[in-house]
Structure formats: structure tokens, C-alpha cells
Coordinates of C-alpha atoms in Angstrom, one line a residue:
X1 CA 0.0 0.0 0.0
X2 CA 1.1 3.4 -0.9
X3 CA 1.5 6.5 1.9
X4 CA -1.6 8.3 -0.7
X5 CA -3.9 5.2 0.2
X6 CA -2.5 5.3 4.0
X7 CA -3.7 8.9 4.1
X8 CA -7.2 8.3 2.2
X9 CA -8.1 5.5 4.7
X10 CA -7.1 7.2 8.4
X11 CA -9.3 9.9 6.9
X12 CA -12.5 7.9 5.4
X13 CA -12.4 5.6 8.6
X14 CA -12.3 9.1 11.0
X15 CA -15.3 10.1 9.3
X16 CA -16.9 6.8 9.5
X17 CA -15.9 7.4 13.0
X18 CA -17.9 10.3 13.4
X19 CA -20.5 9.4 11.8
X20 CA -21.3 6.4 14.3
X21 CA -20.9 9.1 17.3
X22 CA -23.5 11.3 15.7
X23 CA -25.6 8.5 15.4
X24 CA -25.5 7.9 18.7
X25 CA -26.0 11.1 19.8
X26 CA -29.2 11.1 17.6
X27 CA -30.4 7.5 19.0
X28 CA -30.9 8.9 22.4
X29 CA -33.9 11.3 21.4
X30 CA -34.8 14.0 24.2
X31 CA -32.0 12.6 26.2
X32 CA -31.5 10.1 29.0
X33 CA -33.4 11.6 31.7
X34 CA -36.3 11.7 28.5
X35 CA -35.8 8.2 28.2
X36 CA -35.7 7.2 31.4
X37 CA -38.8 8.9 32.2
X38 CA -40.2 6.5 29.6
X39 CA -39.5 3.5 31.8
X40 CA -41.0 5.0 34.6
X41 CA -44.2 5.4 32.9
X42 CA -43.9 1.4 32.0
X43 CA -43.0 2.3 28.5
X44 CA -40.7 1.1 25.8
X45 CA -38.9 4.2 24.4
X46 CA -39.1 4.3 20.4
X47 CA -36.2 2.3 19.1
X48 CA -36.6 -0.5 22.1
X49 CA -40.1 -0.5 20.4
X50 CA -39.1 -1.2 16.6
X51 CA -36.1 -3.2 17.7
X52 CA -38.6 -5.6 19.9
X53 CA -40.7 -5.6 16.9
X54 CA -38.2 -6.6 14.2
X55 CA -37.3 -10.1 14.0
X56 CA -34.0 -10.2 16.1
X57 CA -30.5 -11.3 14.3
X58 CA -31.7 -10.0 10.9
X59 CA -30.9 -7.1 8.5
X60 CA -32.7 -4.0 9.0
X61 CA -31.9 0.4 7.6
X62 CA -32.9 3.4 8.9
X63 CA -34.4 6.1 7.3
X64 CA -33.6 9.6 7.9
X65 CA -31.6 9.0 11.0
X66 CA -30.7 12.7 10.8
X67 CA -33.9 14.0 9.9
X68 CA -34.0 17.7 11.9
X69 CA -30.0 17.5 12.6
X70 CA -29.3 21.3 13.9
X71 CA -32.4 22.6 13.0
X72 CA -35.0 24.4 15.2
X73 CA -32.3 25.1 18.0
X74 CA -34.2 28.1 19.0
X75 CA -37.3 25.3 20.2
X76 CA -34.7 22.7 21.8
X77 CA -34.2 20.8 18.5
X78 CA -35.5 17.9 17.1
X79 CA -33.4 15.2 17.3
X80 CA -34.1 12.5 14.4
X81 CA -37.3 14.4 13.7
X82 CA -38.9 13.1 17.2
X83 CA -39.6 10.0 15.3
X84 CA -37.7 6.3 13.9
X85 CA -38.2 4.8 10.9
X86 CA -36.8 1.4 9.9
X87 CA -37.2 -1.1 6.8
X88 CA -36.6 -4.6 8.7
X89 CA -38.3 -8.1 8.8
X90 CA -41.0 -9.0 11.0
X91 CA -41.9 -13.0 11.1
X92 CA -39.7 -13.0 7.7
X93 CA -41.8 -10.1 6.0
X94 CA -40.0 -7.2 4.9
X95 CA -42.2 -4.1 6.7
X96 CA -41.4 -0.4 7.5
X97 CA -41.8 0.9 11.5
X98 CA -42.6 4.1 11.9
X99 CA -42.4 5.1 16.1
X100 CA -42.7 8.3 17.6
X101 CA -40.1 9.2 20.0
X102 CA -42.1 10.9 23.0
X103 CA -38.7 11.6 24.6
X104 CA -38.1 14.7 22.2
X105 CA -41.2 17.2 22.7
X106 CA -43.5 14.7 24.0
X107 CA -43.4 13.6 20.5
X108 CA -44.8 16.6 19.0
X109 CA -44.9 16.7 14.9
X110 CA -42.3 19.9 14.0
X111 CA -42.6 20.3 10.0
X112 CA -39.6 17.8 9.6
X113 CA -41.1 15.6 11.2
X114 CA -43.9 15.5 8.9
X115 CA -41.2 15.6 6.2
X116 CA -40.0 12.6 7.6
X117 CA -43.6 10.9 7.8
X118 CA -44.6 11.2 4.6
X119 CA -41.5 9.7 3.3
X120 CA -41.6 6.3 5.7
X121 CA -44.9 6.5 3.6
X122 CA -43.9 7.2 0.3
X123 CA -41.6 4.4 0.4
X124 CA -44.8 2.3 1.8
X125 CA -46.8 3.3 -1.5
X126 CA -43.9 2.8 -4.1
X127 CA -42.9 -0.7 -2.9
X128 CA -46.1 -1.7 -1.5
X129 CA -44.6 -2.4 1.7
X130 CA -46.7 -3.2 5.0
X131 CA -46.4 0.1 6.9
X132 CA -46.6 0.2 11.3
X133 CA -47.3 3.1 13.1
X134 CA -46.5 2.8 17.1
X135 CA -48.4 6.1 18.3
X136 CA -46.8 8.2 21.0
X137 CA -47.1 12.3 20.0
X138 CA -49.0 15.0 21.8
X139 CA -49.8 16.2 18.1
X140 CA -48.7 19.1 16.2
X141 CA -46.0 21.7 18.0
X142 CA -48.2 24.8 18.1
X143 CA -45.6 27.3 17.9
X144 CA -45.1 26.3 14.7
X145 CA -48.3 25.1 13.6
X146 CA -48.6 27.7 10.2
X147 CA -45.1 25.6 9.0
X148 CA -47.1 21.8 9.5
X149 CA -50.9 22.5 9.4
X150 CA -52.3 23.7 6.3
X151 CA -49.9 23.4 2.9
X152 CA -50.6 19.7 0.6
X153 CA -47.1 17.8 1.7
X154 CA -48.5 18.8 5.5
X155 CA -49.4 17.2 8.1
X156 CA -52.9 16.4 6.7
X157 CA -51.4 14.6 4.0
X158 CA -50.4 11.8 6.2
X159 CA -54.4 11.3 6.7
X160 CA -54.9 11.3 3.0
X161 CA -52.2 8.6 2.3
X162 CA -53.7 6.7 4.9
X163 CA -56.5 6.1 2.5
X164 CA -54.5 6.0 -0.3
X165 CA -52.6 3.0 1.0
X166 CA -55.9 1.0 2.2
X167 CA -57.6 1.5 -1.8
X168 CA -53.9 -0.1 -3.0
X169 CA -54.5 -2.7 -0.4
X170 CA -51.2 -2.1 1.8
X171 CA -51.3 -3.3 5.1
X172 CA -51.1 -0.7 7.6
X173 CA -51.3 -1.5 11.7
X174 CA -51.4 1.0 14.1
X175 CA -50.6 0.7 17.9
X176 CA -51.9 3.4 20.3
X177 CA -49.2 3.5 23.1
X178 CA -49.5 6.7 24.4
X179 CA -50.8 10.0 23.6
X180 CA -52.8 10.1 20.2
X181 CA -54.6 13.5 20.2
X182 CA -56.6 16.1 17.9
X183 CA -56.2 15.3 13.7
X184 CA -53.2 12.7 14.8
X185 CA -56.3 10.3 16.4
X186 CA -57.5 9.8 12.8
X187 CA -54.1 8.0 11.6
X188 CA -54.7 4.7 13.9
X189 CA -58.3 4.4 13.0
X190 CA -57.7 5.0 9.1
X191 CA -55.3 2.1 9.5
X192 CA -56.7 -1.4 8.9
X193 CA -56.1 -2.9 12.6
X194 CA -55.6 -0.3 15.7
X195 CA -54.1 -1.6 19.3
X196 CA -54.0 0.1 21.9
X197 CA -52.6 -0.1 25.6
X198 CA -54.5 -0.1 28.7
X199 CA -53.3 2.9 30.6
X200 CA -50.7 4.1 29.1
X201 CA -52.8 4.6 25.4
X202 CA -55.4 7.3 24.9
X203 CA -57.3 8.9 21.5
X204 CA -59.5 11.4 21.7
X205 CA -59.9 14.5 19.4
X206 CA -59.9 16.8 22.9
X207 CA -58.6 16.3 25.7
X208 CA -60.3 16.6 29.2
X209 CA -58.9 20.4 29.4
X210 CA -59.9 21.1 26.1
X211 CA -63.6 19.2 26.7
X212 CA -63.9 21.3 29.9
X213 CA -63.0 24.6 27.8
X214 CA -65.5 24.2 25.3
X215 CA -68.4 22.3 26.5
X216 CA -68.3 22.4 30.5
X217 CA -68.0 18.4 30.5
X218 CA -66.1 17.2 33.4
X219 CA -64.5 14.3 32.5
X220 CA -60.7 12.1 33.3
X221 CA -58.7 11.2 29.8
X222 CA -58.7 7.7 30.6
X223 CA -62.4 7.7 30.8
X224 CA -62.9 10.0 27.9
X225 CA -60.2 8.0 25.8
X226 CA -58.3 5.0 27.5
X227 CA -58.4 1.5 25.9
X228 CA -61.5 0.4 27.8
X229 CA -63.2 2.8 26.6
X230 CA -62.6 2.4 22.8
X231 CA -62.3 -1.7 23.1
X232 CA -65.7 -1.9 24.9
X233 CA -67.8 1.5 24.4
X234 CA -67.0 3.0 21.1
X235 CA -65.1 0.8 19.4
X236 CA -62.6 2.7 17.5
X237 CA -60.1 0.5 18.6
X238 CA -59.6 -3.6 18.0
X239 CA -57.1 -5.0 20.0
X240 CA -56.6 -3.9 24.0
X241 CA -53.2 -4.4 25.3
X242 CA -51.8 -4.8 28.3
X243 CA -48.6 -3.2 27.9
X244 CA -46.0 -2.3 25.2
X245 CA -44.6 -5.8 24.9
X246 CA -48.2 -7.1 24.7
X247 CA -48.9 -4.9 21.7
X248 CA -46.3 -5.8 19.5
X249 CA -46.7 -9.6 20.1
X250 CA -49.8 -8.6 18.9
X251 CA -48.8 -7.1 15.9
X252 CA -46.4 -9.8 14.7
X253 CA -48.8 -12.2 15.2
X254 CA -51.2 -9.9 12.7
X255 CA -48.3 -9.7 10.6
X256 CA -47.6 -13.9 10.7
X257 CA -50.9 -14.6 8.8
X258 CA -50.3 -12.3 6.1
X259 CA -50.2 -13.7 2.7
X260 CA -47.5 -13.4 0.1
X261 CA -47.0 -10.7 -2.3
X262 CA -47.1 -10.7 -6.1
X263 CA -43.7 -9.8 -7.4
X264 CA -42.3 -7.7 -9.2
X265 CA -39.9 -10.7 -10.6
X266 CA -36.0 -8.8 -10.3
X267 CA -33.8 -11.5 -11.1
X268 CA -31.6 -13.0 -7.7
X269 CA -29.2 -16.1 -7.4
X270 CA -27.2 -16.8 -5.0
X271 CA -25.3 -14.5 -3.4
X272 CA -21.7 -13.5 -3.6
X273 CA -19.3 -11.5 -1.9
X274 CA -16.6 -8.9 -3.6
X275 CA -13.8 -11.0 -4.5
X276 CA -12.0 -7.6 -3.7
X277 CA -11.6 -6.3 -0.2
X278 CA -14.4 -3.6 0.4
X279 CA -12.4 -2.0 3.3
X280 CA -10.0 -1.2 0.6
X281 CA -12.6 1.5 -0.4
X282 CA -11.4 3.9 2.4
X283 CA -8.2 3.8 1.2
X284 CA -9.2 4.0 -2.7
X285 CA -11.8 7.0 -1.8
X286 CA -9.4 10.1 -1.9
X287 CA -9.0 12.8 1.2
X288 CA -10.3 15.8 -1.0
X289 CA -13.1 16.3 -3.3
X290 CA -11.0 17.3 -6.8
X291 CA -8.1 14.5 -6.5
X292 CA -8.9 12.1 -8.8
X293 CA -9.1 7.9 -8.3
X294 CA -10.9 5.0 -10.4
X295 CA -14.5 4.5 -10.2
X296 CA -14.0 1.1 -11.6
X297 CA -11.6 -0.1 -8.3
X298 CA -14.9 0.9 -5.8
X299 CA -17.2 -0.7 -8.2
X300 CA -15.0 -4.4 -7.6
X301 CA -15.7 -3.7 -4.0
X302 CA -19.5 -3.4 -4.1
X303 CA -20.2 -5.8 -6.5
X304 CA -20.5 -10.1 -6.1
X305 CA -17.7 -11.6 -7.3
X306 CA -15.9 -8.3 -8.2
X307 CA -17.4 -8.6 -11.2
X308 CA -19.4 -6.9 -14.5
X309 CA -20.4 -6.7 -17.9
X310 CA -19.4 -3.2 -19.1
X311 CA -21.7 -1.3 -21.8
X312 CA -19.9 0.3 -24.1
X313 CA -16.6 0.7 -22.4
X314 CA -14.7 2.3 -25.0
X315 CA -17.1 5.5 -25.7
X316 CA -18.2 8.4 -23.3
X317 CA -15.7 7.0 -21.0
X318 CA -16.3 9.5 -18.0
X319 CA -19.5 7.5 -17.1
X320 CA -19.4 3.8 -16.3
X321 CA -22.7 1.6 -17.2
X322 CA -22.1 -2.3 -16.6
X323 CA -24.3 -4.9 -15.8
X324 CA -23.4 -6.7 -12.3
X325 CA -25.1 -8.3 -9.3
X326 CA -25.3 -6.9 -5.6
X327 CA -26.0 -9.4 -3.3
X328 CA -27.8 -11.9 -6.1
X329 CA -29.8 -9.0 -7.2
X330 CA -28.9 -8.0 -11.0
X331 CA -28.4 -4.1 -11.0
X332 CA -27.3 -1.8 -13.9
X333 CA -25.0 0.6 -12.8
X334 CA -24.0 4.4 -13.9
X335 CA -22.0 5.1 -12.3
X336 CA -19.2 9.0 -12.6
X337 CA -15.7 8.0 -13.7
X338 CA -13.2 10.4 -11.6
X339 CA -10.1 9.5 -13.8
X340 CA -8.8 12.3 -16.6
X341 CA -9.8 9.5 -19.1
X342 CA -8.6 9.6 -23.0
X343 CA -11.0 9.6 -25.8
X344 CA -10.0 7.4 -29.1
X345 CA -9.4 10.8 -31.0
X346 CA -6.5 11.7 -28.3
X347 CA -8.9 14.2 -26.3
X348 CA -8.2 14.5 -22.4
X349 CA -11.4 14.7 -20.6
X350 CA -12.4 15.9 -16.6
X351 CA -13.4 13.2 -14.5
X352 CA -16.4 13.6 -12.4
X353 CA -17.9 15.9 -15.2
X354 CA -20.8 14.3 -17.7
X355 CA -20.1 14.8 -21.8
X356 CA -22.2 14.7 -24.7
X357 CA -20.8 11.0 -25.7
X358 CA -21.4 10.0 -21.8
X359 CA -24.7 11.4 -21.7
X360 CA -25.7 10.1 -24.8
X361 CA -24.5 6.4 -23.6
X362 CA -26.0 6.7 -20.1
X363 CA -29.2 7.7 -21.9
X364 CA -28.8 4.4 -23.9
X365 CA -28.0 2.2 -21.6
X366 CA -31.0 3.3 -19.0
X367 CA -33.6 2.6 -21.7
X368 CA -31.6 -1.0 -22.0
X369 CA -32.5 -1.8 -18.2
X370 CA -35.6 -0.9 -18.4
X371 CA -36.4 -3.2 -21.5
X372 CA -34.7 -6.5 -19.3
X373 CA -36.3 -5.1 -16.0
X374 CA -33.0 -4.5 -14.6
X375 CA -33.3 -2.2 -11.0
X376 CA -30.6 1.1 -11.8
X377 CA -27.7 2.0 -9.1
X378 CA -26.4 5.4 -9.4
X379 CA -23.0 5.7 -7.9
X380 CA -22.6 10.0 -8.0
X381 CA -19.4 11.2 -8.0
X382 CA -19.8 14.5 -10.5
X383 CA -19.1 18.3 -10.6
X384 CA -22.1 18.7 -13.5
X385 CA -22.1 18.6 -17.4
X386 CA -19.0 19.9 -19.5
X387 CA -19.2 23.6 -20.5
X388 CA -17.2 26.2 -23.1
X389 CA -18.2 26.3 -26.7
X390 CA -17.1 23.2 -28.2
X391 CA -19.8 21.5 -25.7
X392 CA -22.6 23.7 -26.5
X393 CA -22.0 23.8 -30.7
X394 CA -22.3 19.9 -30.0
X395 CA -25.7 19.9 -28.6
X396 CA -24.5 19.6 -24.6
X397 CA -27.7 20.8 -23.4
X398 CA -30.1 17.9 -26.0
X399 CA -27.4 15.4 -24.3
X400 CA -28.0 16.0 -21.0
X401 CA -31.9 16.7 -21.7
X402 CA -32.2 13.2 -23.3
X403 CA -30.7 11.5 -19.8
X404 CA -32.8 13.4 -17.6
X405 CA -35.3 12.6 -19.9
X406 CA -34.4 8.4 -19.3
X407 CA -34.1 9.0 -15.7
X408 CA -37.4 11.0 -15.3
X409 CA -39.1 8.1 -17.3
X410 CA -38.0 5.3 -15.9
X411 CA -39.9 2.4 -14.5
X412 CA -37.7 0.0 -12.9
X413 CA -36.4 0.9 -8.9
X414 CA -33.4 3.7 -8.8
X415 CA -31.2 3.4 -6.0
X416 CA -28.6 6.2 -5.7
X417 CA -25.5 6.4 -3.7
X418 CA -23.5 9.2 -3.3
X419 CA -19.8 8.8 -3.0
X420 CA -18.6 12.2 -3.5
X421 CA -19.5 15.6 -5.5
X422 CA -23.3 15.9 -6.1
X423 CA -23.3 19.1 -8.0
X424 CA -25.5 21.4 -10.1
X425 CA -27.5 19.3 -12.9
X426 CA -25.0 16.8 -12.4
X427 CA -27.3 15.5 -9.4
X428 CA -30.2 15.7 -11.6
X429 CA -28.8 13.4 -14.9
X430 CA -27.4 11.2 -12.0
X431 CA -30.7 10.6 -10.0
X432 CA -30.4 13.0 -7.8
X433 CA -34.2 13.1 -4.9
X434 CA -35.8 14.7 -7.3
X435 CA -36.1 12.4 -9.5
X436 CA -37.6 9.8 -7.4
X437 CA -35.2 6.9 -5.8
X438 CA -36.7 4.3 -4.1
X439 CA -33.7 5.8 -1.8
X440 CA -30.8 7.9 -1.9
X441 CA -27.5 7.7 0.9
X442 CA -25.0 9.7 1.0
X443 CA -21.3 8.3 2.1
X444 CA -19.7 10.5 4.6
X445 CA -17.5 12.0 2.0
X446 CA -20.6 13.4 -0.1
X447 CA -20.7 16.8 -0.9
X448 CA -24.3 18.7 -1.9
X449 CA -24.7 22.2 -3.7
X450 CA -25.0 23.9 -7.1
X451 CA -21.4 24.0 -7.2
X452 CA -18.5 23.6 -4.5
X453 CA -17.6 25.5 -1.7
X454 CA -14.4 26.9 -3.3
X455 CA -16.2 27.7 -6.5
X456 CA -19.2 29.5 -5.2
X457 CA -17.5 31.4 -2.7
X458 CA -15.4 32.5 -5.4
X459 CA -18.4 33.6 -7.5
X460 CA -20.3 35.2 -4.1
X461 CA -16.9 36.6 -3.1
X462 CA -17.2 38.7 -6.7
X463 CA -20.9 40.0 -5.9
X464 CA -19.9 41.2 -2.3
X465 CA -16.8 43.0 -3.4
X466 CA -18.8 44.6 -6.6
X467 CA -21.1 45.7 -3.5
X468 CA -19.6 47.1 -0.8
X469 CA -17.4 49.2 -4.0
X470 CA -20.6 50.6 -4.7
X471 CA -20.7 52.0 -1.1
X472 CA -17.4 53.3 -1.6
X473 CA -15.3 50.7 0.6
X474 CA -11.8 49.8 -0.2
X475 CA -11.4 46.3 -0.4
X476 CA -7.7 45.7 0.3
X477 CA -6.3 42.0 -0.4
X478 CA -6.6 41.3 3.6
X479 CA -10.2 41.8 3.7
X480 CA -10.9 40.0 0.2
X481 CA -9.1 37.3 2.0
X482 CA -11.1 37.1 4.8
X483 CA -14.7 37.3 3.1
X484 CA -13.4 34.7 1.1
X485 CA -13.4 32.8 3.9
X486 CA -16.0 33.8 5.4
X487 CA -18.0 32.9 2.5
X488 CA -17.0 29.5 2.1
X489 CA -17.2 28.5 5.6
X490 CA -21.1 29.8 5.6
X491 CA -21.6 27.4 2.1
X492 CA -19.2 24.3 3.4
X493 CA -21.3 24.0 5.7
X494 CA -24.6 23.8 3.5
X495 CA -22.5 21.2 1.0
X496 CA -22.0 18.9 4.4
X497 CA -23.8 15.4 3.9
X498 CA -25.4 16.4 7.5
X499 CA -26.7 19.3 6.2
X500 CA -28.7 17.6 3.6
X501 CA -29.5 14.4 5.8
X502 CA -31.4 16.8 8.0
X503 CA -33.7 18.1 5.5
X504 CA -34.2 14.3 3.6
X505 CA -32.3 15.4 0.8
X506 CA -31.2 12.0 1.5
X507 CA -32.5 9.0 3.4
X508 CA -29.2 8.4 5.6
X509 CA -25.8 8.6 6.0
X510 CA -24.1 5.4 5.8
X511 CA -20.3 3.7 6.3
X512 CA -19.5 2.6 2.4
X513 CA -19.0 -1.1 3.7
X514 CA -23.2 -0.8 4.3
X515 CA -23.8 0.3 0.8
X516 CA -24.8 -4.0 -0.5
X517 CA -27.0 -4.1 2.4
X518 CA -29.1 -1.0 1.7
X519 CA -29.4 -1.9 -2.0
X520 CA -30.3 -5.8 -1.8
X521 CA -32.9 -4.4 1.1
X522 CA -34.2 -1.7 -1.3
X523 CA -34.7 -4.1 -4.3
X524 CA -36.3 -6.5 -2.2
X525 CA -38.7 -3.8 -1.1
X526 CA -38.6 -3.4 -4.8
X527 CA -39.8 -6.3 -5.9
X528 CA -43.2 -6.4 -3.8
X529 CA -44.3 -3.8 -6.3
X530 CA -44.9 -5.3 -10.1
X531 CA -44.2 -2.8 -12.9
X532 CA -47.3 -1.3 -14.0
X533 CA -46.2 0.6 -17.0
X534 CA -43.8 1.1 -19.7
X535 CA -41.1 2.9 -20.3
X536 CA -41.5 5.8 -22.9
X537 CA -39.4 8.9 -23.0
X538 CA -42.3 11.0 -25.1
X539 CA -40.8 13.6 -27.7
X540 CA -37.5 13.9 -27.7
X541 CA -35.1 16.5 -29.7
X542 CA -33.1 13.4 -31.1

């Protein structure tokens, strides 16, 4: 090994390193007094929940771990959005938990964690995935109710994909295991099967304050929503439960008798393992953003066997397409060559950056996987599409249209993984969230923007000096210095894969050796849902 790949893997495995401390910061919610209040109530707290739930010894992801990271410090934060989200197995089914976390805010919805909601059920809808709620959440955070009330990807939205769900004929199970109050009562009951726990559960639309406020009724919660009382009196609920651990017996025993799914039919064998060391990807993966390294040496170490079928390997050579399997599961990959790569007519070209000849190939080879039904892996490592004049005089901009064009149209799952660079349309061509994954991580070394730090605080640099000359300032090389820094240090900071795991720009953060796991889980989850239409990119400017 070299001192270069020495270098590259005491800095990959630090930020793997931090990224497992930041998840555990995250994992404990509100806090450890929170939590332990939890427990004194007789309560499971969230992830003790889903992890009794989940079948134990097996696979399981989570979604949106950071969901709310270093946002809304002004209210105490929100730590994980105040709620966990896992894909795992229960009693062998594949299922996504969704479990407030009544240790941060009593579990009261902030807009992320609506955000965050709505996506555990977006992924429900698009793989046709049984969905359970475990109910815990004093409702919606009223300070900030005009951010999570009224808009369409709100929080009545969850409502209205309840009943979305139940036409498709996805199993959703709630369980009621503590405070279920106001508009959030209606998400158990518009599931197909509620539970809820004696004592500790209650749904009501008003509370005994509120029902003393507006009517004059003098009444206790328990009697005016407990399990007794919707078991026995009104019904709303079907199962009563005598504690946490009660419940979700319960629910994998709902979940036992369910039958099997039709498939979407993604081809699997047997699985095998890289032939090359994945570890060795810390040390491949360089320290900084622009040095360049070889896509082809991390695609060994992600693939069975270390090995693929490359499309067209001799044209538009700064994007990789190859047929390969991950975990038995056959994939097409595109996937950002970071090499200077030379064409067959002696050009040089930029790694990390799409040209017309990639484009046009990527383009190609998309429709190809959708014709055999192959599932897509993006692997994003790219700065954005080539510029000057020779680019645009070649039709750069009908290029890149035509890929976005595939991507947008495409029928079989997308999974995309960022390595490195995500930037400007680059993120689009390469399946950025906009463009609908069934899910999108981000390694630690990821970067998000328009453009990178150095390049757009040298562009912003140029507006703020053309500024404050206006007003007459001097700007002497010192202080062009230091709003350069400045600057960048303010847009570093929004590029951070943190940054954009707290706003579900991406579904999680994960250590590069977890990439096979979250893609064979995601095809999987895939495959519940058959293909329903065909692919057809319309009109295109050919």
C-alpha cells in the first residue's frame, strides 16, 4: 500500500468514525433523563419499540436517521425528527416501522417531522410495503403550527395517504401506546387494525382540558379516551393491550398470517461477496473532493464476485454503465468516472464531469435496463455537465436533456448512492431526490450544492466586493481574504452530507461497507411492487 492510500483511509475511517458518534448522539432522542422517564411510565422508548418488533438477528436500515439534525435550535431541537423509521423483517416479512419518540417534545410533529412521515410512507406506497405506526405524540408543536398545518405535503397529507394506502390494499397496523390526540387520532383508526394499551394509550380529538374549555364536560382522559373505553364502548379500537410488549406480540402475530405478495420478478441467485476487499474502499476514496481515483476499483468492491459486464466501455468514457449483481440482485449501474480518461481521437477529458458521448450512452443504456427489467444503481461522484463552446456547438444541453429525460421516465427501482460531489444538474442526470429513488445515501465523504464551496464562494466573493465598492469601501487584499473565507465556511457548511440528511435530501448517511445491504434491502422492497407501465421517454429533440 502506498503513503496516498494510507492517508485516504485514516481519513475515510475518522469520518466513519464520526459518523457512528453522531448517530448515537441522535439515538438517544430527548435525552437520558427523556428516556428514562419513559420506563417510569412502563414504557418502551421508540427504538426499544421497533427493535422488539423486528425479528432479532436480521438485516434492518434506517431512514432519515438525521432528519432535523441542527435545526430548530431556538425550540430545543428535534433530534431525528422526534420519530424512527426502519425497513426490517417481521416474522420473515420485509415491513417499514414508523415510532414516535415521545422523549423529544412529548413527541410533537415539528414540520420535519412531517417531512419525515410522509417519506416512511412514500416508500410504503412505491414498494407496496406493510407500513406500522406505534403512536406516542402530543400532536402538532403549536408554535409552529402555520409551517405543519395547512400546505398539501403537510401534516394532513399523512391522513390522506392513509386512505391512499388502504384502496392499494397495503397493510397498515397501528398501535396506540400513548398520547394520540386532535387530527393525529385519525391516523390509527384510518389504518386497517388499531391496538392500543390499557393505561398508558389514549385517543380522543380533545382532551379533558380542552372538553372542559368548550363544552363544560367534566371528564378524566382515561375515561374519555383509554383502551377500555374504545375496546368496549366506542369501538374505534380492535385490539386492548396490556402493555408495550403485549402490543407488538400482537402485531407480529397480525403480521404472521399475512399472505405473500405478487412480485415484481427482479432476477436474484445466489449471493456472492466482492472478490475484492471492500475496506480497501477507504483507502481508494481520496482525502479531498477534486483528486482524482478510479471508479472502476470501488465498483470491484461493491459488487458479487468483483465482477461486471461493461456497456460500451470504449465511448463516453467519464461514465461507467455495466451490468453486475449486488447481493444476487442483478443491478445496472451508472456510475461517474473520476479519472482524466482519454478519448480514441487523443482528447483528455475531466473526471467527475458528464459529456455529450457520456450522456448520450448513459441515456442508452438506461432505456436497455428498463427493456430486461434490470433495477438502476447510481453511484454519484460529478461536478455537472462539460461547459465552453465546443460542448454547447455539440448539442451539450439535447445530451443531457435526453438523460434526464431516461431518468425522469424510468420504470424499474433507482437506488442512488452518493460517493462524492453531487453538483448542479449533475445531481439531476445522475438521479439526484428529485427524481424519485426508491432511496438515496450519502457516504460521509458526499458533498451537496449547485457547485463547491471553493467555486461559489469565489463567484459570491465577486458579488460582495462589486457591492460594498458601490458603497465606496476599499477592499484591500486582507479583507478579500477574509470574506473569502468567510464565505465559504457559511456554504461548506450547507454542501455537508449532515446538512442535507437533515432536511431528507437524502435518506441516511451510511459507512461505504453498508452500501450492498441498503441496496439488496431496497430491491427487495422493490420487488413487492410489479411494474405497471412502460417505459416511454415521449418527444425527444433526437
Amino acid at each position: 500500500m502506498d503513503i496516498d492510500f494510507n492517508k485516504n483511509e485514516d481519513h475515510n475511517k475518522l469520518l466513519v468514525s464520526e459518523l457512528n458518534k453522531r448517530l448515537a448522539k441522535v439515538h438517544l432522542g430527548g435525552g437520558k433523563a427523556a428516556l428514562e422517564k419513559q420506563h417510569e411510565k412502563g414504557k418502551m422508548t421508540a427504538h426499544e419499540r421497533v427493535n422488539y418488533l423486528l425479528d432479532p438477528n436480521t438485516k434492518s436500515i434506517e431512514i432519515a436517521a438525521f432528519a432535523g439534525d441542527d435545526m430548530y435550535e431556538e425550540h430545543g431541537g428535534c433530534p431525528s425528527a422526534g420519530v424512527v423509521v426502519k425497513i426490517g423483517y417481521i416474522k420473515g416479512k420485509q415491513c417499514i416501522v414508523v415510532a414516535n419518540d415521545a422523549s423529544v417534545k412529548a413527541g410533537a410533529w415539528f414540520p420535519i417531522t412531517a417531512k419525515k412521515n410522509l417519506r416512511a410512507q412514500e416508500i410504503a406506497i412505491e414498494n407496496k410495503l406493510p407500513i406500522i405506526y406505534l403512536v406516542d405524540s402530543a400532536g402538532v408543536y403549536l408554535p409552529l403550527q402555520d409551517e405543519i398545518f395547512p400546505d398539501k405535503e403537510h401534516f394532513g397529507r399523512i391522513f390522506r395517504n392513509n386512505a391512499i394506502m388502504s384502496s392499494m390494499g397495503i397493510t397498515q397496523i397501528a398501535a396506540v401506546m400513548g398520547s394520540c390526540v386532535a387530527g393525529g387520532a385519525y391516523l390509527p383508526i384510518m389504518s386497517d387494525e388499531a391496538l392500543i394499551v390499557d393505561k398508558t394509550g389514549s385517543i380522543f380529538l380533545a382532551g379533558s382540558y380542552l372538553v372542559k374549555a368548550a363544552i363544560g364536560e367534566n371528564i378524566d382522559n382515561e375515561t374519555l379516551g383509554g383502551a377500555t373505553t374504545h375496546c368496549e364502548i366506542s369501538g374505534v379500537t380492535d385490539y386492548k393491550a396490556k402493555d408495550d410488549a403485549d402490543a407488538l406480540d400482537t402485531i407480529k402475530n397480525i403480521i404472521d398470517k399475512i399472505g405473500d405478495y405478487n412480485k415484481a420478478g427482479f432476477d436474484r441467485i445466489a449471493p456472492e461477496k466482492p472478490k475484492e476487499n471492500p475496506e480497501d474502499i477507504y483507502g481508494i476514496l481520496p482525502k479531498s473532493r477534486v483528486e482524482q481515483y478510479d471508479m472502476y476499483e470501488i465498483i470491484k468492491r461493491l459488487v458479487d464476485n468483483s465482477e461486471f459486464d461493461e456497456y460500451k466501455a470504449g465511448y463516453g468514457k467519464t461514465i461507467i454503465t455495466c451490468y453486475a449483481r449486488i447481493d444476487g440482485w442483478a443491478v445496472g449501474i451508472v456510475a461517474n468516472q473520476r479519472k482524466l480518461v482519454k478519448t480514441k481521437q487523443g482528447e483528455m477529458q475531466f473526471g467527475g464531469v458528464i459529456y455529450n458521448d457520456s450522456a448520450d450512452k448513459a441515456t442508452r443504456f438506461i432505456a436497455n435496463c428498463n427493456q430486461k427489467k434490470i433495477p438502476l444503481v447510481f453511484l454519484q461522484d460529478v461536478t455537472g455537465f462539460m461547459v465552453g463552446s465546443k460542448s454547447e456547438h455539440s448539442g451539450i444541453i439535447k445530451d443531457g436533456a435526453k438523460m434526464v429525460n431516461a431518468v425522469s421516465n424510468s420504470v424499474v427501482p433507482k437506488f442512488t448512492v452518493i460517493i462524492g460531489n453531487s453538483y448542479g444538474a449533475g445531481n439531476y442526470a445522475m438521479c439526484g431526490k428529485a427524481y424519485d429513488p426508491r432511496l438515496i445515501v450519502a457516504w460521509p465523504s458526499a458533498e451537496l450544492a449547485v457547485m463547491s464551496g471553493n467555486s461559489a464562494a469565489k463567484v459570491l466573493l465577486q458579488i460582495e466586493k462589486a457591492s460594498l465598492e458601490k458603497k465606496g469601501e476599499k477592499i484591500t487584499p486582507e479583507k478579500e481574504e477574509l470574506l473569502f473565507n468567510k464565505i465559504k465556511d457559511r456554504y461548506d457548511n450547507q454542501v455537508s452530507p449532515y446538512y442535507a440528511a437533515a432536511r431528507l435530501w437524502t435518506d441516511a448517511i451510511i459507512d461505504p461497507l453498508n452500501t450492498r445491504k441498503w441496496i439488496s434491502m431496497g430491491i427487495e422492497a422493490a420487488n413487492h411492487a410489479p411494474i405497471e407501465k412502460s417505459f416511454n421517454m415521449g418527444i425527444l429533440q433526437v
